[in-house]
């Protein structure tokens, strides 16, 4: 395994991730963390967009159960985000999609898990326990 040798930042106009420089950077790096202005505007810090961020080395670094929990959490977030407008407009009917039902039920807990103030500390055991609990939701 290697180590982090640099942390680069790329600010793209209008949050356009298909902009040529951003697109090229995503293609050559082992991972990227995408910050979202909308999350920040709603007081969600760190404002990391989980569905658009990625690590190509994560599968090689995590134990299978940790990878499963992280993948499950990401899937729940994605399921909710794909139907966000539908849910907010009142078109969501409980029982029509089991995975979406899980995502809607877990949304407040997932949001709380993903938020952290600058003065807050969460140890490994606590974080692991919360992640695995949410993945089983």
mmCIF file of the C-alpha atoms, coordinates in Angstrom:
data_MODEL
# 
_entry.id   MODEL 
# 
loop_
_atom_site.group_PDB 
_atom_site.id 
_atom_site.type_symbol 
_atom_site.label_atom_id 
_atom_site.label_alt_id 
_atom_site.label_comp_id 
_atom_site.label_asym_id 
_atom_site.label_entity_id 
_atom_site.label_seq_id 
_atom_site.pdbx_PDB_ins_code 
_atom_site.Cartn_x 
_atom_site.Cartn_y 
_atom_site.Cartn_z 
_atom_site.occupancy 
_atom_site.B_iso_or_equiv 
_atom_site.pdbx_formal_charge 
_atom_site.auth_seq_id 
_atom_site.auth_comp_id 
_atom_site.auth_asym_id 
_atom_site.auth_atom_id 
_atom_site.pdbx_PDB_model_num 
ATOM 1   C CA . UNK A 1 1   ? 0.000   0.000  0.000   1.00 0.00 ? 1   UNK A CA 1 
ATOM 2   C CA . UNK A 1 2   ? 1.016   3.574  -0.551  1.00 0.00 ? 2   UNK A CA 1 
ATOM 3   C CA . UNK A 1 3   ? 0.354   6.737  1.336   1.00 0.00 ? 3   UNK A CA 1 
ATOM 4   C CA . UNK A 1 4   ? -1.243  10.087 0.666   1.00 0.00 ? 4   UNK A CA 1 
ATOM 5   C CA . UNK A 1 5   ? 1.438   12.206 -0.940  1.00 0.00 ? 5   UNK A CA 1 
ATOM 6   C CA . UNK A 1 6   ? -0.706  15.207 -1.827  1.00 0.00 ? 6   UNK A CA 1 
ATOM 7   C CA . UNK A 1 7   ? -4.161  16.608 -1.340  1.00 0.00 ? 7   UNK A CA 1 
ATOM 8   C CA . UNK A 1 8   ? -5.342  18.590 -4.333  1.00 0.00 ? 8   UNK A CA 1 
ATOM 9   C CA . UNK A 1 9   ? -8.385  20.805 -4.564  1.00 0.00 ? 9   UNK A CA 1 
ATOM 10  C CA . UNK A 1 10  ? -10.261 21.646 -7.715  1.00 0.00 ? 10  UNK A CA 1 
ATOM 11  C CA . UNK A 1 11  ? -12.970 24.301 -7.685  1.00 0.00 ? 11  UNK A CA 1 
ATOM 12  C CA . UNK A 1 12  ? -15.278 23.984 -10.641 1.00 0.00 ? 12  UNK A CA 1 
ATOM 13  C CA . UNK A 1 13  ? -17.630 26.679 -11.830 1.00 0.00 ? 13  UNK A CA 1 
ATOM 14  C CA . UNK A 1 14  ? -21.238 25.951 -11.033 1.00 0.00 ? 14  UNK A CA 1 
ATOM 15  C CA . UNK A 1 15  ? -20.318 22.612 -9.414  1.00 0.00 ? 15  UNK A CA 1 
ATOM 16  C CA . UNK A 1 16  ? -20.022 21.106 -12.898 1.00 0.00 ? 16  UNK A CA 1 
ATOM 17  C CA . UNK A 1 17  ? -18.221 17.821 -12.274 1.00 0.00 ? 17  UNK A CA 1 
ATOM 18  C CA . UNK A 1 18  ? -18.172 17.146 -16.029 1.00 0.00 ? 18  UNK A CA 1 
ATOM 19  C CA . UNK A 1 19  ? -15.969 20.210 -16.552 1.00 0.00 ? 19  UNK A CA 1 
ATOM 20  C CA . UNK A 1 20  ? -12.774 19.025 -18.375 1.00 0.00 ? 20  UNK A CA 1 
ATOM 21  C CA . UNK A 1 21  ? -10.282 19.626 -15.529 1.00 0.00 ? 21  UNK A CA 1 
ATOM 22  C CA . UNK A 1 22  ? -12.516 18.059 -12.869 1.00 0.00 ? 22  UNK A CA 1 
ATOM 23  C CA . UNK A 1 23  ? -13.284 15.132 -15.160 1.00 0.00 ? 23  UNK A CA 1 
ATOM 24  C CA . UNK A 1 24  ? -9.575  14.547 -15.860 1.00 0.00 ? 24  UNK A CA 1 
ATOM 25  C CA . UNK A 1 25  ? -8.619  14.787 -12.172 1.00 0.00 ? 25  UNK A CA 1 
ATOM 26  C CA . UNK A 1 26  ? -11.302 12.252 -11.213 1.00 0.00 ? 26  UNK A CA 1 
ATOM 27  C CA . UNK A 1 27  ? -9.944  9.894  -13.845 1.00 0.00 ? 27  UNK A CA 1 
ATOM 28  C CA . UNK A 1 28  ? -6.367  9.822  -12.559 1.00 0.00 ? 28  UNK A CA 1 
ATOM 29  C CA . UNK A 1 29  ? -6.704  9.958  -8.776  1.00 0.00 ? 29  UNK A CA 1 
ATOM 30  C CA . UNK A 1 30  ? -7.328  7.001  -6.461  1.00 0.00 ? 30  UNK A CA 1 
ATOM 31  C CA . UNK A 1 31  ? -10.265 8.791  -4.946  1.00 0.00 ? 31  UNK A CA 1 
ATOM 32  C CA . UNK A 1 32  ? -12.042 12.065 -4.563  1.00 0.00 ? 32  UNK A CA 1 
ATOM 33  C CA . UNK A 1 33  ? -14.191 13.806 -1.991  1.00 0.00 ? 33  UNK A CA 1 
ATOM 34  C CA . UNK A 1 34  ? -16.915 15.976 -3.478  1.00 0.00 ? 34  UNK A CA 1 
ATOM 35  C CA . UNK A 1 35  ? -18.147 18.852 -1.336  1.00 0.00 ? 35  UNK A CA 1 
ATOM 36  C CA . UNK A 1 36  ? -21.693 20.051 -1.885  1.00 0.00 ? 36  UNK A CA 1 
ATOM 37  C CA . UNK A 1 37  ? -22.798 23.680 -1.451  1.00 0.00 ? 37  UNK A CA 1 
ATOM 38  C CA . UNK A 1 38  ? -26.382 22.599 -0.826  1.00 0.00 ? 38  UNK A CA 1 
ATOM 39  C CA . UNK A 1 39  ? -25.359 20.419 2.123   1.00 0.00 ? 39  UNK A CA 1 
ATOM 40  C CA . UNK A 1 40  ? -23.310 23.291 3.554   1.00 0.00 ? 40  UNK A CA 1 
ATOM 41  C CA . UNK A 1 41  ? -26.223 25.692 3.084   1.00 0.00 ? 41  UNK A CA 1 
ATOM 42  C CA . UNK A 1 42  ? -28.328 23.343 5.232   1.00 0.00 ? 42  UNK A CA 1 
ATOM 43  C CA . UNK A 1 43  ? -25.705 23.246 7.994   1.00 0.00 ? 43  UNK A CA 1 
ATOM 44  C CA . UNK A 1 44  ? -24.527 19.741 7.146   1.00 0.00 ? 44  UNK A CA 1 
ATOM 45  C CA . UNK A 1 45  ? -20.800 19.624 7.917   1.00 0.00 ? 45  UNK A CA 1 
ATOM 46  C CA . UNK A 1 46  ? -18.613 18.211 6.653   1.00 0.00 ? 46  UNK A CA 1 
ATOM 47  C CA . UNK A 1 47  ? -20.524 18.894 3.431   1.00 0.00 ? 47  UNK A CA 1 
ATOM 48  C CA . UNK A 1 48  ? -19.387 15.706 1.698   1.00 0.00 ? 48  UNK A CA 1 
ATOM 49  C CA . UNK A 1 49  ? -21.621 14.358 -1.048  1.00 0.00 ? 49  UNK A CA 1 
ATOM 50  C CA . UNK A 1 50  ? -21.351 10.645 -0.330  1.00 0.00 ? 50  UNK A CA 1 
ATOM 51  C CA . UNK A 1 51  ? -22.963 9.579  -3.599  1.00 0.00 ? 51  UNK A CA 1 
ATOM 52  C CA . UNK A 1 52  ? -20.480 11.518 -5.758  1.00 0.00 ? 52  UNK A CA 1 
ATOM 53  C CA . UNK A 1 53  ? -17.336 10.816 -3.706  1.00 0.00 ? 53  UNK A CA 1 
ATOM 54  C CA . UNK A 1 54  ? -15.325 7.656  -4.263  1.00 0.00 ? 54  UNK A CA 1 
ATOM 55  C CA . UNK A 1 55  ? -12.246 5.740  -3.195  1.00 0.00 ? 55  UNK A CA 1 
ATOM 56  C CA . UNK A 1 56  ? -10.812 3.212  -5.593  1.00 0.00 ? 56  UNK A CA 1 
ATOM 57  C CA . UNK A 1 57  ? -8.567  1.738  -2.900  1.00 0.00 ? 57  UNK A CA 1 
ATOM 58  C CA . UNK A 1 58  ? -11.267 1.318  -0.237  1.00 0.00 ? 58  UNK A CA 1 
ATOM 59  C CA . UNK A 1 59  ? -12.061 -2.310 -1.203  1.00 0.00 ? 59  UNK A CA 1 
ATOM 60  C CA . UNK A 1 60  ? -8.407  -3.234 -0.719  1.00 0.00 ? 60  UNK A CA 1 
ATOM 61  C CA . UNK A 1 61  ? -8.165  -1.494 2.662   1.00 0.00 ? 61  UNK A CA 1 
ATOM 62  C CA . UNK A 1 62  ? -11.331 -2.552 4.471   1.00 0.00 ? 62  UNK A CA 1 
ATOM 63  C CA . UNK A 1 63  ? -12.300 -5.845 6.005   1.00 0.00 ? 63  UNK A CA 1 
ATOM 64  C CA . UNK A 1 64  ? -15.219 -7.473 4.137   1.00 0.00 ? 64  UNK A CA 1 
ATOM 65  C CA . UNK A 1 65  ? -17.749 -6.616 6.868   1.00 0.00 ? 65  UNK A CA 1 
ATOM 66  C CA . UNK A 1 66  ? -16.649 -2.956 6.876   1.00 0.00 ? 66  UNK A CA 1 
ATOM 67  C CA . UNK A 1 67  ? -16.865 -2.779 3.104   1.00 0.00 ? 67  UNK A CA 1 
ATOM 68  C CA . UNK A 1 68  ? -20.338 -4.337 3.223   1.00 0.00 ? 68  UNK A CA 1 
ATOM 69  C CA . UNK A 1 69  ? -21.532 -1.828 5.860   1.00 0.00 ? 69  UNK A CA 1 
ATOM 70  C CA . UNK A 1 70  ? -20.131 1.148  3.914   1.00 0.00 ? 70  UNK A CA 1 
ATOM 71  C CA . UNK A 1 71  ? -21.635 -0.116 0.657   1.00 0.00 ? 71  UNK A CA 1 
ATOM 72  C CA . UNK A 1 72  ? -25.006 -0.675 2.298   1.00 0.00 ? 72  UNK A CA 1 
ATOM 73  C CA . UNK A 1 73  ? -24.984 2.826  3.819   1.00 0.00 ? 73  UNK A CA 1 
ATOM 74  C CA . UNK A 1 74  ? -24.058 4.347  0.451   1.00 0.00 ? 74  UNK A CA 1 
ATOM 75  C CA . UNK A 1 75  ? -26.880 2.359  -1.178  1.00 0.00 ? 75  UNK A CA 1 
ATOM 76  C CA . UNK A 1 76  ? -29.449 3.676  1.302   1.00 0.00 ? 76  UNK A CA 1 
ATOM 77  C CA . UNK A 1 77  ? -28.271 7.249  0.746   1.00 0.00 ? 77  UNK A CA 1 
ATOM 78  C CA . UNK A 1 78  ? -28.439 6.759  -3.009  1.00 0.00 ? 78  UNK A CA 1 
ATOM 79  C CA . UNK A 1 79  ? -31.924 5.212  -2.864  1.00 0.00 ? 79  UNK A CA 1 
ATOM 80  C CA . UNK A 1 80  ? -33.199 8.215  -0.926  1.00 0.00 ? 80  UNK A CA 1 
ATOM 81  C CA . UNK A 1 81  ? -31.473 10.771 -3.159  1.00 0.00 ? 81  UNK A CA 1 
ATOM 82  C CA . UNK A 1 82  ? -32.837 9.195  -6.350  1.00 0.00 ? 82  UNK A CA 1 
ATOM 83  C CA . UNK A 1 83  ? -36.398 9.623  -5.052  1.00 0.00 ? 83  UNK A CA 1 
ATOM 84  C CA . UNK A 1 84  ? -35.884 12.801 -2.984  1.00 0.00 ? 84  UNK A CA 1 
ATOM 85  C CA . UNK A 1 85  ? -38.206 15.040 -5.015  1.00 0.00 ? 85  UNK A CA 1 
ATOM 86  C CA . UNK A 1 86  ? -40.856 12.317 -5.214  1.00 0.00 ? 86  UNK A CA 1 
ATOM 87  C CA . UNK A 1 87  ? -40.701 11.874 -1.421  1.00 0.00 ? 87  UNK A CA 1 
ATOM 88  C CA . UNK A 1 88  ? -40.823 15.617 -0.703  1.00 0.00 ? 88  UNK A CA 1 
ATOM 89  C CA . UNK A 1 89  ? -43.802 16.079 -3.023  1.00 0.00 ? 89  UNK A CA 1 
ATOM 90  C CA . UNK A 1 90  ? -45.712 13.407 -1.102  1.00 0.00 ? 90  UNK A CA 1 
ATOM 91  C CA . UNK A 1 91  ? -45.667 10.791 -3.851  1.00 0.00 ? 91  UNK A CA 1 
ATOM 92  C CA . UNK A 1 92  ? -43.861 8.188  -1.750  1.00 0.00 ? 92  UNK A CA 1 
ATOM 93  C CA . UNK A 1 93  ? -46.055 5.312  -0.599  1.00 0.00 ? 93  UNK A CA 1 
ATOM 94  C CA . UNK A 1 94  ? -44.628 3.151  2.161   1.00 0.00 ? 94  UNK A CA 1 
ATOM 95  C CA . UNK A 1 95  ? -44.415 -0.507 1.167   1.00 0.00 ? 95  UNK A CA 1 
ATOM 96  C CA . UNK A 1 96  ? -43.926 0.047  -2.557  1.00 0.00 ? 96  UNK A CA 1 
ATOM 97  C CA . UNK A 1 97  ? -40.115 -0.280 -2.471  1.00 0.00 ? 97  UNK A CA 1 
ATOM 98  C CA . UNK A 1 98  ? -38.518 -2.091 0.507   1.00 0.00 ? 98  UNK A CA 1 
ATOM 99  C CA . UNK A 1 99  ? -35.074 -0.512 0.050   1.00 0.00 ? 99  UNK A CA 1 
ATOM 100 C CA . UNK A 1 100 ? -36.579 2.972  -0.197  1.00 0.00 ? 100 UNK A CA 1 
ATOM 101 C CA . UNK A 1 101 ? -38.647 2.249  2.920   1.00 0.00 ? 101 UNK A CA 1 
ATOM 102 C CA . UNK A 1 102 ? -35.409 1.452  4.766   1.00 0.00 ? 102 UNK A CA 1 
ATOM 103 C CA . UNK A 1 103 ? -33.751 4.596  3.398   1.00 0.00 ? 103 UNK A CA 1 
ATOM 104 C CA . UNK A 1 104 ? -36.642 6.866  4.415   1.00 0.00 ? 104 UNK A CA 1 
ATOM 105 C CA . UNK A 1 105 ? -36.812 5.350  7.908   1.00 0.00 ? 105 UNK A CA 1 
ATOM 106 C CA . UNK A 1 106 ? -33.045 5.643  8.420   1.00 0.00 ? 106 UNK A CA 1 
ATOM 107 C CA . UNK A 1 107 ? -32.629 9.127  6.869   1.00 0.00 ? 107 UNK A CA 1 
ATOM 108 C CA . UNK A 1 108 ? -32.556 11.121 10.156  1.00 0.00 ? 108 UNK A CA 1 
ATOM 109 C CA . UNK A 1 109 ? -30.052 8.695  11.724  1.00 0.00 ? 109 UNK A CA 1 
ATOM 110 C CA . UNK A 1 110 ? -27.890 8.624  8.586   1.00 0.00 ? 110 UNK A CA 1 
ATOM 111 C CA . UNK A 1 111 ? -27.812 12.433 8.471   1.00 0.00 ? 111 UNK A CA 1 
ATOM 112 C CA . UNK A 1 112 ? -26.834 12.558 12.145  1.00 0.00 ? 112 UNK A CA 1 
ATOM 113 C CA . UNK A 1 113 ? -24.096 9.978  11.535  1.00 0.00 ? 113 UNK A CA 1 
ATOM 114 C CA . UNK A 1 114 ? -22.645 11.963 8.621   1.00 0.00 ? 114 UNK A CA 1 
ATOM 115 C CA . UNK A 1 115 ? -22.548 15.281 10.505  1.00 0.00 ? 115 UNK A CA 1 
ATOM 116 C CA . UNK A 1 116 ? -19.767 16.282 12.836  1.00 0.00 ? 116 UNK A CA 1 
ATOM 117 C CA . UNK A 1 117 ? -18.816 19.625 14.331  1.00 0.00 ? 117 UNK A CA 1 
ATOM 118 C CA . UNK A 1 118 ? -15.212 20.746 14.488  1.00 0.00 ? 118 UNK A CA 1 
ATOM 119 C CA . UNK A 1 119 ? -15.175 20.185 18.253  1.00 0.00 ? 119 UNK A CA 1 
ATOM 120 C CA . UNK A 1 120 ? -16.761 16.741 18.137  1.00 0.00 ? 120 UNK A CA 1 
ATOM 121 C CA . UNK A 1 121 ? -14.750 13.527 18.331  1.00 0.00 ? 121 UNK A CA 1 
ATOM 122 C CA . UNK A 1 122 ? -15.964 10.071 17.434  1.00 0.00 ? 122 UNK A CA 1 
ATOM 123 C CA . UNK A 1 123 ? -13.714 7.126  18.186  1.00 0.00 ? 123 UNK A CA 1 
ATOM 124 C CA . UNK A 1 124 ? -13.335 4.089  15.980  1.00 0.00 ? 124 UNK A CA 1 
ATOM 125 C CA . UNK A 1 125 ? -15.474 1.742  18.095  1.00 0.00 ? 125 UNK A CA 1 
ATOM 126 C CA . UNK A 1 126 ? -18.360 4.207  18.330  1.00 0.00 ? 126 UNK A CA 1 
ATOM 127 C CA . UNK A 1 127 ? -18.194 5.005  14.604  1.00 0.00 ? 127 UNK A CA 1 
ATOM 128 C CA . UNK A 1 128 ? -18.026 1.329  13.666  1.00 0.00 ? 128 UNK A CA 1 
ATOM 129 C CA . UNK A 1 129 ? -20.962 0.483  15.934  1.00 0.00 ? 129 UNK A CA 1 
ATOM 130 C CA . UNK A 1 130 ? -23.128 3.270  14.488  1.00 0.00 ? 130 UNK A CA 1 
ATOM 131 C CA . UNK A 1 131 ? -22.204 2.393  10.887  1.00 0.00 ? 131 UNK A CA 1 
ATOM 132 C CA . UNK A 1 132 ? -22.994 -1.301 11.252  1.00 0.00 ? 132 UNK A CA 1 
ATOM 133 C CA . UNK A 1 133 ? -26.231 -0.513 13.092  1.00 0.00 ? 133 UNK A CA 1 
ATOM 134 C CA . UNK A 1 134 ? -27.362 1.813  10.294  1.00 0.00 ? 134 UNK A CA 1 
ATOM 135 C CA . UNK A 1 135 ? -26.368 -0.694 7.619   1.00 0.00 ? 135 UNK A CA 1 
ATOM 136 C CA . UNK A 1 136 ? -28.674 -3.256 9.258   1.00 0.00 ? 136 UNK A CA 1 
ATOM 137 C CA . UNK A 1 137 ? -31.586 -0.777 9.493   1.00 0.00 ? 137 UNK A CA 1 
# 
